[in-house]
XYZ file of C-alpha atoms in Angstrom:
509
model
C -0.077 -0.359 0.133
C 1.283 3.231 -1.623
C 1.673 6.644 1.015
C -1.799 7.999 -0.641
C -3.512 4.742 -0.271
C -2.397 4.980 3.851
C -4.140 8.638 4.192
C -7.357 7.405 2.681
C -7.726 4.230 4.586
C -6.374 6.761 7.572
C -9.155 9.419 6.741
C -11.760 6.223 7.178
C -10.853 5.929 10.687
C -14.017 7.683 13.002
C -12.093 10.439 14.865
C -11.827 8.681 18.516
C -11.865 5.153 17.466
C -10.897 3.083 20.775
C -9.546 5.760 22.577
C -12.405 5.675 24.870
C -11.714 3.747 28.544
C -14.260 1.087 27.907
C -14.607 -1.239 26.821
C -11.260 -2.538 28.495
C -11.655 -4.862 25.339
C -10.893 -2.933 21.652
C -12.057 -4.325 18.450
C -9.574 -3.545 15.071
C -11.316 -1.091 12.498
C -13.511 -3.291 10.858
C -13.783 -5.935 12.850
C -15.886 -7.338 15.173
C -16.630 -6.630 18.605
C -14.298 -8.458 20.904
C -15.964 -11.363 23.055
C -15.818 -15.470 24.495
C -16.227 -17.659 22.066
C -18.682 -20.609 23.995
C -19.593 -23.168 21.308
C -22.309 -21.714 18.997
C -22.777 -18.398 21.030
C -19.962 -14.936 21.016
C -20.463 -13.504 25.111
C -20.010 -10.324 25.386
C -19.438 -8.348 28.927
C -21.015 -5.203 29.818
C -17.895 -2.878 29.949
C -15.411 -5.183 29.255
C -16.323 -6.189 25.777
C -18.633 -3.191 24.919
C -20.228 0.186 26.399
C -22.617 1.059 28.165
C -24.826 3.284 26.415
C -26.657 5.739 28.487
C -28.677 6.908 25.458
C -30.604 3.322 25.230
C -30.465 2.755 28.956
C -32.973 5.253 28.937
C -34.708 4.424 26.239
C -34.894 1.094 27.986
C -36.625 2.374 31.200
C -39.492 3.309 29.479
C -39.904 1.115 26.716
C -39.004 -2.089 27.903
C -41.113 -1.725 30.686
C -43.992 -0.871 28.813
C -43.719 -3.826 26.484
C -43.059 -6.076 29.836
C -46.192 -4.438 31.153
C -48.343 -5.151 28.110
C -47.212 -8.698 27.843
C -47.817 -9.248 31.844
C -51.504 -7.882 31.212
C -52.181 -10.239 28.523
C -50.645 -12.657 30.817
C -52.680 -12.023 33.747
C -56.434 -11.656 31.511
C -55.411 -15.376 30.148
C -54.952 -16.652 33.541
C -57.872 -15.579 34.498
C -55.853 -12.820 37.039
C -58.756 -10.787 37.024
C -60.926 -12.218 37.768
C -62.362 -11.050 41.694
C -62.938 -14.708 42.607
C -59.913 -15.991 41.660
C -57.770 -13.061 43.039
C -60.010 -14.710 46.590
C -58.939 -18.225 46.255
C -55.446 -16.835 45.623
C -55.221 -14.874 48.619
C -54.080 -11.948 47.130
C -55.646 -8.456 46.489
C -55.911 -6.533 43.243
C -52.931 -4.555 43.877
C -51.295 -7.692 45.358
C -51.879 -9.733 41.910
C -50.327 -7.360 39.590
C -47.182 -7.403 41.908
C -47.216 -11.109 41.734
C -47.814 -11.241 37.909
C -44.533 -8.864 37.450
C -42.593 -11.975 38.678
C -43.378 -12.970 34.977
C -42.235 -9.692 33.704
C -38.837 -10.278 35.403
C -38.423 -13.608 34.094
C -38.578 -12.915 30.737
C -36.479 -9.309 30.868
C -33.536 -11.826 32.470
C -34.152 -13.855 29.064
C -34.530 -10.786 27.099
C -30.931 -10.273 27.856
C -29.795 -13.834 26.883
C -29.898 -12.778 22.885
C -27.288 -10.349 23.494
C -25.093 -11.849 26.051
C -25.065 -14.924 23.486
C -23.593 -13.024 20.169
C -27.661 -12.411 18.752
C -27.441 -9.224 17.224
C -31.243 -8.361 18.049
C -33.359 -6.857 20.227
C -36.173 -9.911 21.607
C -39.665 -9.696 21.485
C -42.897 -11.630 21.740
C -43.769 -13.698 18.956
C -46.257 -10.923 18.157
C -48.733 -11.486 15.276
C -48.922 -15.122 16.684
C -50.737 -13.850 19.980
C -54.102 -13.399 18.609
C -54.248 -16.543 17.215
C -52.421 -18.004 20.443
C -55.518 -16.575 22.609
C -57.883 -17.934 20.334
C -55.995 -21.222 20.518
C -56.352 -20.621 24.293
C -59.968 -20.074 24.459
C -61.005 -23.957 23.327
C -60.249 -24.305 27.033
C -62.449 -22.393 30.540
C -60.654 -19.374 32.223
C -58.977 -21.295 34.871
C -60.661 -21.739 38.208
C -58.482 -21.657 41.402
C -60.495 -22.206 43.806
C -61.914 -25.744 41.603
C -58.097 -26.634 40.647
C -59.629 -26.032 36.860
C -55.904 -25.037 35.029
C -55.912 -26.973 31.735
C -55.919 -23.685 29.930
C -52.326 -23.033 31.543
C -51.484 -26.266 30.877
C -52.134 -25.431 27.548
C -49.927 -22.961 27.228
C -47.035 -24.860 29.047
C -47.272 -27.836 26.254
C -47.517 -24.960 23.261
C -44.510 -23.028 24.901
C -42.365 -26.371 24.848
C -43.239 -27.516 21.486
C -42.441 -24.133 20.222
C -39.560 -24.517 22.457
C -38.451 -28.010 20.677
C -39.009 -26.102 16.952
C -36.806 -23.780 17.318
C -34.482 -26.746 18.866
C -34.607 -28.621 15.549
C -33.973 -25.613 13.554
C -31.508 -24.076 15.155
C -29.402 -27.675 15.580
C -29.836 -28.883 12.258
C -28.704 -25.460 10.818
C -32.202 -25.605 8.394
C -33.349 -22.525 10.177
C -29.895 -21.013 8.664
C -30.035 -22.348 5.431
C -34.157 -21.126 5.258
C -33.286 -17.559 5.949
C -30.501 -17.491 3.552
C -32.385 -19.471 0.664
C -35.709 -17.694 0.739
C -36.317 -15.201 -2.236
C -35.760 -11.323 -1.989
C -39.061 -10.896 -3.371
C -40.538 -12.854 -0.354
C -38.290 -11.102 1.878
C -39.325 -8.069 1.141
C -43.262 -8.912 1.337
C -42.224 -9.714 5.183
C -40.531 -6.827 5.910
C -43.347 -4.577 4.069
C -46.135 -6.774 5.523
C -44.040 -6.696 9.077
C -44.170 -2.674 8.173
C -48.354 -2.304 7.524
C -49.622 -4.963 10.242
C -47.714 -2.424 12.765
C -49.203 0.416 11.536
C -52.799 -1.000 11.523
C -52.284 -2.126 15.284
C -51.280 1.910 16.389
C -54.916 2.764 14.087
C -57.300 -0.083 14.989
C -55.477 -0.897 18.421
C -54.024 2.339 19.652
C -55.357 5.191 18.709
C -59.676 4.661 19.628
C -58.265 4.748 23.278
C -55.668 8.200 23.123
C -56.173 8.951 20.107
C -54.570 13.054 20.578
C -52.062 11.365 22.759
C -50.866 8.601 20.718
C -50.780 10.764 16.801
C -48.478 14.009 19.254
C -45.974 10.771 20.508
C -45.864 9.597 17.288
C -45.018 12.487 15.187
C -42.444 13.635 17.824
C -40.555 9.874 17.211
C -40.790 10.132 13.779
C -39.139 14.051 13.964
C -36.297 12.850 16.373
C -35.595 10.087 14.067
C -36.678 10.534 10.348
C -36.452 13.904 10.139
C -33.326 15.856 7.776
C -34.044 18.861 8.989
C -33.550 18.647 12.206
C -30.976 16.112 11.822
C -28.769 18.923 9.588
C -29.117 21.510 12.920
C -27.984 18.608 14.774
C -24.853 18.463 13.215
C -23.995 22.353 13.546
C -25.483 22.484 17.235
C -24.221 20.353 19.886
C -27.600 20.838 22.351
C -29.762 19.583 18.917
C -27.244 16.421 18.295
C -27.848 15.933 22.259
C -31.786 16.370 21.676
C -31.365 13.868 18.183
C -29.435 11.493 20.149
C -32.524 10.589 22.355
C -34.450 8.806 19.978
C -37.864 8.257 21.412
C -37.363 9.379 24.744
C -39.119 12.386 24.067
C -41.785 10.867 23.338
C -41.656 8.882 25.816
C -41.466 11.597 28.243
C -43.991 13.492 26.881
C -46.884 10.390 27.687
C -46.076 9.918 31.160
C -45.364 13.609 31.858
C -47.736 15.959 29.579
C -50.224 13.422 28.447
C -52.237 12.758 31.837
C -52.257 16.440 32.450
C -52.164 18.371 28.885
C -54.884 16.143 27.035
C -56.318 13.085 30.289
C -56.647 10.717 27.447
C -54.879 8.175 29.534
C -54.538 8.151 34.314
C -52.873 10.061 36.081
C -49.816 6.913 37.384
C -50.664 6.013 41.521
C -46.874 5.397 42.371
C -45.765 3.184 44.602
C -42.321 2.916 46.177
C -39.357 -0.054 46.651
C -38.282 -2.508 44.907
C -40.729 -4.747 42.431
C -41.265 -8.161 44.569
C -40.136 -10.863 43.049
C -42.172 -14.186 43.980
C -40.952 -17.022 42.122
C -41.830 -19.478 44.321
C -45.710 -18.947 44.140
C -45.275 -18.333 40.393
C -44.336 -21.614 40.668
C -46.358 -23.516 43.170
C -49.694 -21.998 41.523
C -48.257 -21.520 37.492
C -46.041 -24.191 36.764
C -45.042 -27.979 36.152
C -43.470 -27.839 39.387
C -47.131 -26.555 41.125
C -49.860 -28.063 38.766
C -47.388 -31.211 37.088
C -46.552 -32.175 33.958
C -49.971 -31.029 31.438
C -51.232 -34.283 29.700
C -49.906 -35.773 26.394
C -52.997 -34.704 25.042
C -52.124 -31.357 25.626
C -48.833 -31.310 23.181
C -50.738 -33.705 20.313
C -53.438 -30.741 20.128
C -50.927 -27.840 20.481
C -48.653 -29.500 17.635
C -50.428 -27.656 14.605
C -50.286 -24.231 16.800
C -46.730 -25.161 17.642
C -45.792 -25.206 13.352
C -47.717 -22.515 12.635
C -46.510 -19.639 15.516
C -42.667 -20.882 14.451
C -43.935 -20.160 10.600
C -44.820 -16.651 11.525
C -41.576 -16.496 13.551
C -39.501 -17.597 11.060
C -40.290 -14.013 9.394
C -38.896 -12.542 11.994
C -35.387 -14.189 11.049
C -35.466 -12.442 7.439
C -36.302 -9.352 8.948
C -33.880 -9.371 11.204
C -30.916 -10.660 8.932
C -31.818 -7.448 6.427
C -32.550 -4.839 9.612
C -28.969 -5.500 10.906
C -27.304 -5.651 6.941
C -29.292 -2.238 6.214
C -27.958 -1.089 9.619
C -24.116 -1.494 9.170
C -23.908 -0.810 5.649
C -22.744 2.708 6.318
C -20.311 1.457 9.509
C -17.006 -0.435 7.587
C -15.656 0.554 10.845
C -17.805 -2.782 12.766
C -18.116 -6.055 11.518
C -21.420 -7.367 12.608
C -22.717 -10.985 11.818
C -26.191 -12.381 12.138
C -26.534 -15.916 12.102
C -30.144 -17.525 12.021
C -29.026 -20.686 13.324
C -27.733 -19.269 16.648
C -31.202 -16.951 16.696
C -33.236 -20.072 16.707
C -30.834 -22.127 19.715
C -31.251 -18.718 21.467
C -34.904 -18.625 20.881
C -34.920 -22.213 21.738
C -33.292 -21.310 25.202
C -35.774 -18.712 25.977
C -39.091 -20.383 25.789
C -37.833 -23.511 27.315
C -36.865 -21.279 30.176
C -40.631 -19.551 30.684
C -42.839 -22.637 29.330
C -40.875 -24.654 32.807
C -40.729 -21.057 35.454
C -43.587 -19.034 34.348
C -45.688 -19.792 31.275
C -45.635 -16.287 28.930
C -49.034 -16.250 26.430
C -47.221 -13.808 24.137
C -44.127 -16.281 24.112
C -40.367 -15.424 23.423
C -39.994 -14.296 19.358
C -36.650 -13.392 17.942
C -37.247 -10.158 17.188
C -38.850 -7.048 18.621
C -38.474 -4.915 15.271
C -39.269 -1.722 16.863
C -36.887 -1.541 19.492
C -34.212 -2.751 17.395
C -35.251 0.290 15.117
C -35.117 2.608 17.732
C -31.039 1.219 18.144
C -30.207 1.292 14.649
C -31.570 4.177 13.416
C -28.794 6.119 15.762
C -26.144 3.568 15.191
C -26.383 4.744 11.336
C -25.718 7.972 12.667
C -21.818 7.290 13.184
C -19.204 6.128 15.443
C -19.396 9.208 17.666
C -22.813 8.574 17.592
C -22.766 5.120 19.040
C -19.846 3.274 19.074
C -20.173 -0.106 19.184
C -23.729 -2.191 17.606
C -23.307 -4.069 20.546
C -22.647 -1.349 23.030
C -27.108 -0.479 21.778
C -28.269 -3.945 21.947
C -26.738 -5.198 25.063
C -27.436 -2.052 26.943
C -31.261 -1.369 25.954
C -31.901 -5.562 26.926
C -29.961 -5.232 30.242
C -31.385 -1.804 30.692
C -34.485 -3.745 30.797
C -33.705 -6.129 33.619
C -32.987 -3.234 36.039
C -36.060 -1.066 34.891
C -38.682 -3.999 35.864
C -37.590 -4.079 39.316
C -37.459 -0.643 40.101
C -41.397 -0.394 41.367
C -41.964 3.685 41.083
C -40.975 3.395 37.203
C -43.090 0.563 37.048
C -46.447 2.359 38.248
C -45.138 5.291 37.059
C -44.996 4.346 33.153
C -48.439 1.720 33.865
C -51.108 4.029 32.562
C -49.061 4.668 29.639
C -48.284 1.272 28.040
C -50.322 1.837 25.318
C -48.719 4.328 24.264
C -45.124 3.317 23.891
C -46.137 0.032 22.080
C -48.135 2.625 19.232
C -45.136 4.466 19.574
C -42.893 1.616 18.710
C -45.758 0.304 16.607
C -45.592 3.208 14.616
C -41.767 3.088 14.381
C -41.943 -0.429 12.979
C -44.271 0.879 10.218
C -41.703 3.791 9.091
C -38.963 2.031 8.482
C -39.645 -1.615 7.774
C -41.495 0.324 4.361
C -37.643 1.635 3.790
C -36.752 -1.129 4.319
C -38.710 -3.913 2.870
C -39.003 -1.274 -0.528
C -34.951 -1.274 -0.957
C -34.964 -4.915 -0.680
C -37.620 -5.208 -3.568
C -35.284 -4.597 -6.825
C -37.193 -5.612 -9.571
C -41.054 -4.974 -10.603
C -42.121 -8.429 -10.095
C -40.173 -8.136 -6.746
C -42.033 -4.615 -5.648
C -45.569 -6.933 -7.096
C -44.892 -9.922 -4.851
C -43.548 -8.342 -1.928
C -46.635 -5.574 -2.189
C -49.013 -8.894 -2.598
C -48.164 -10.467 0.022
C -47.885 -7.711 2.207
C -51.671 -6.809 2.284
C -51.869 -10.290 2.777
C -49.801 -9.893 6.077
C -52.473 -7.446 6.919
C -55.741 -9.077 6.180
C -54.994 -12.693 7.136
C -52.208 -14.958 9.075
C -48.320 -15.290 8.244
C -49.281 -18.620 7.298
C -51.148 -17.385 4.398
C -49.123 -14.496 3.374
C -45.837 -16.720 3.693
C -48.241 -19.130 0.831
C -49.267 -16.578 -1.235
C -45.486 -15.251 -1.684
C -44.173 -18.726 -2.314
C -47.310 -19.735 -5.277
C -46.881 -16.175 -6.782
C -42.605 -15.919 -6.683
C -43.768 -19.748 -8.140
C -45.513 -18.564 -11.075
C -44.192 -15.368 -12.193
C -40.532 -16.134 -11.120
C -40.176 -19.595 -10.464
C -39.671 -20.514 -14.066
C -37.021 -18.184 -14.567
C -35.270 -19.444 -11.995
C -35.577 -22.764 -13.163
C -34.522 -21.469 -17.060
C -31.303 -20.121 -15.645
C -30.571 -22.736 -13.481
C -30.759 -24.864 -16.052
C -28.447 -22.987 -18.211
C -25.925 -23.149 -15.259
C -25.567 -27.094 -15.158
C -25.541 -27.401 -19.087
C -22.227 -24.526 -19.508
C -19.118 -26.229 -20.131
C -16.447 -26.214 -17.355
C -13.840 -24.630 -19.842
C -14.577 -21.446 -20.804
C -17.650 -19.739 -19.092
C -19.619 -19.768 -22.377
C -23.688 -19.765 -22.632
C -23.627 -21.665 -25.708
C -24.739 -25.478 -24.428
C -22.567 -28.239 -26.157
C -24.908 -29.067 -28.579
C -24.819 -25.630 -29.798
C -21.431 -25.301 -30.902
C -20.278 -25.781 -34.646
C -16.580 -25.738 -34.414
C -14.214 -23.124 -34.164
């Protein structure tokens, strides 16, 4: 390399690269963030292998608790913990049952941290699109009656989550998960991503806005301005104050929903703050909701759950596709760091999370490989460069580690409790915008864009399984024959010259 090339290479290295005190282990320019190898996993420990990002910490205090709070509420309702007779039978009060149920959220928060800790570059979440199907499936069993000892619905949930965990294990251990994600045509991948965006947008409009329309609109508008407004971005380049403000991502919108909206708009109730640490009552949960207290589900529960478990995995598969594309899109403008998404490893981590929850605290939303909205709030900052976020892992690892801290802080949980739905609406709106951007850029040809759009429409109106089927059928009709033709030509090409002329067509030279 001559002197001019060395100068050009030096210009690419960001100012202050590797001059910070933390993390203690530094990466080379363009390399992976250091880690401890443990089989298929790459373990990264805070401050040793990645920095602590205070912006992601602040975002997780609100977003993480809101997400867990919504999941706790869903689990409570499904298990009949909002029924006065059940509350009395368990020997609890209305507030006591909510505090007890936060143990489910705490266990899930621990599992949330596993992917980034083990080297999966995602912000994990629920298998959200499957939730309506899961609730419909569980409705075949009566709401639990704890006084009478009827806990059939809990047994059904345990069996389902165990089978879903097994599905992730099989796909991860055999490598089939990685092959599926890499082998899916781009048009279908784009359809999955666009469909995730459209579905998220419909969730905001149909499920969130009717309850607090003005609060949702203002909070979403603030989020879009701070994340995507180009004029604001230019202002942030020349002003330290506005740069600091812009780097907060969705936090200003969250603060508006918590502090100002209850006073100004009165669409959500005032918070009833409780002090202290969140009480963790794992023993009570294990006695009343797990195999240790209510016994192992009968074989019939597992047999009946097989079709539903397969459906749930098909739905979760789309998250692997989306995760791979989000990571690739985020790291493209960051040559200073290499980030590897491995669908096989992601499947294995999803197996571990679902297995833990099925055994110790059955989680109705189940454990999915990706919370797209949470990841996108980090990647949008990461794309702004090294000065904004030094390492990809500093963002995702801090976010989920901070979630554990947040859910243990009872004043924070009770402060945010009235705004659970608002925060969920913010994240869904960000997912709608970002997935639309990514999905449209993935679709390169006219047929790609057409197939992706039809898939997205199907996903918004029907189940993910039907959307995938529609996408596959359309690809076979419009692109499959051409792909077969190209494959056939490749098989017939001679080894010596790479000519496109088949041997039977050669006339001699």
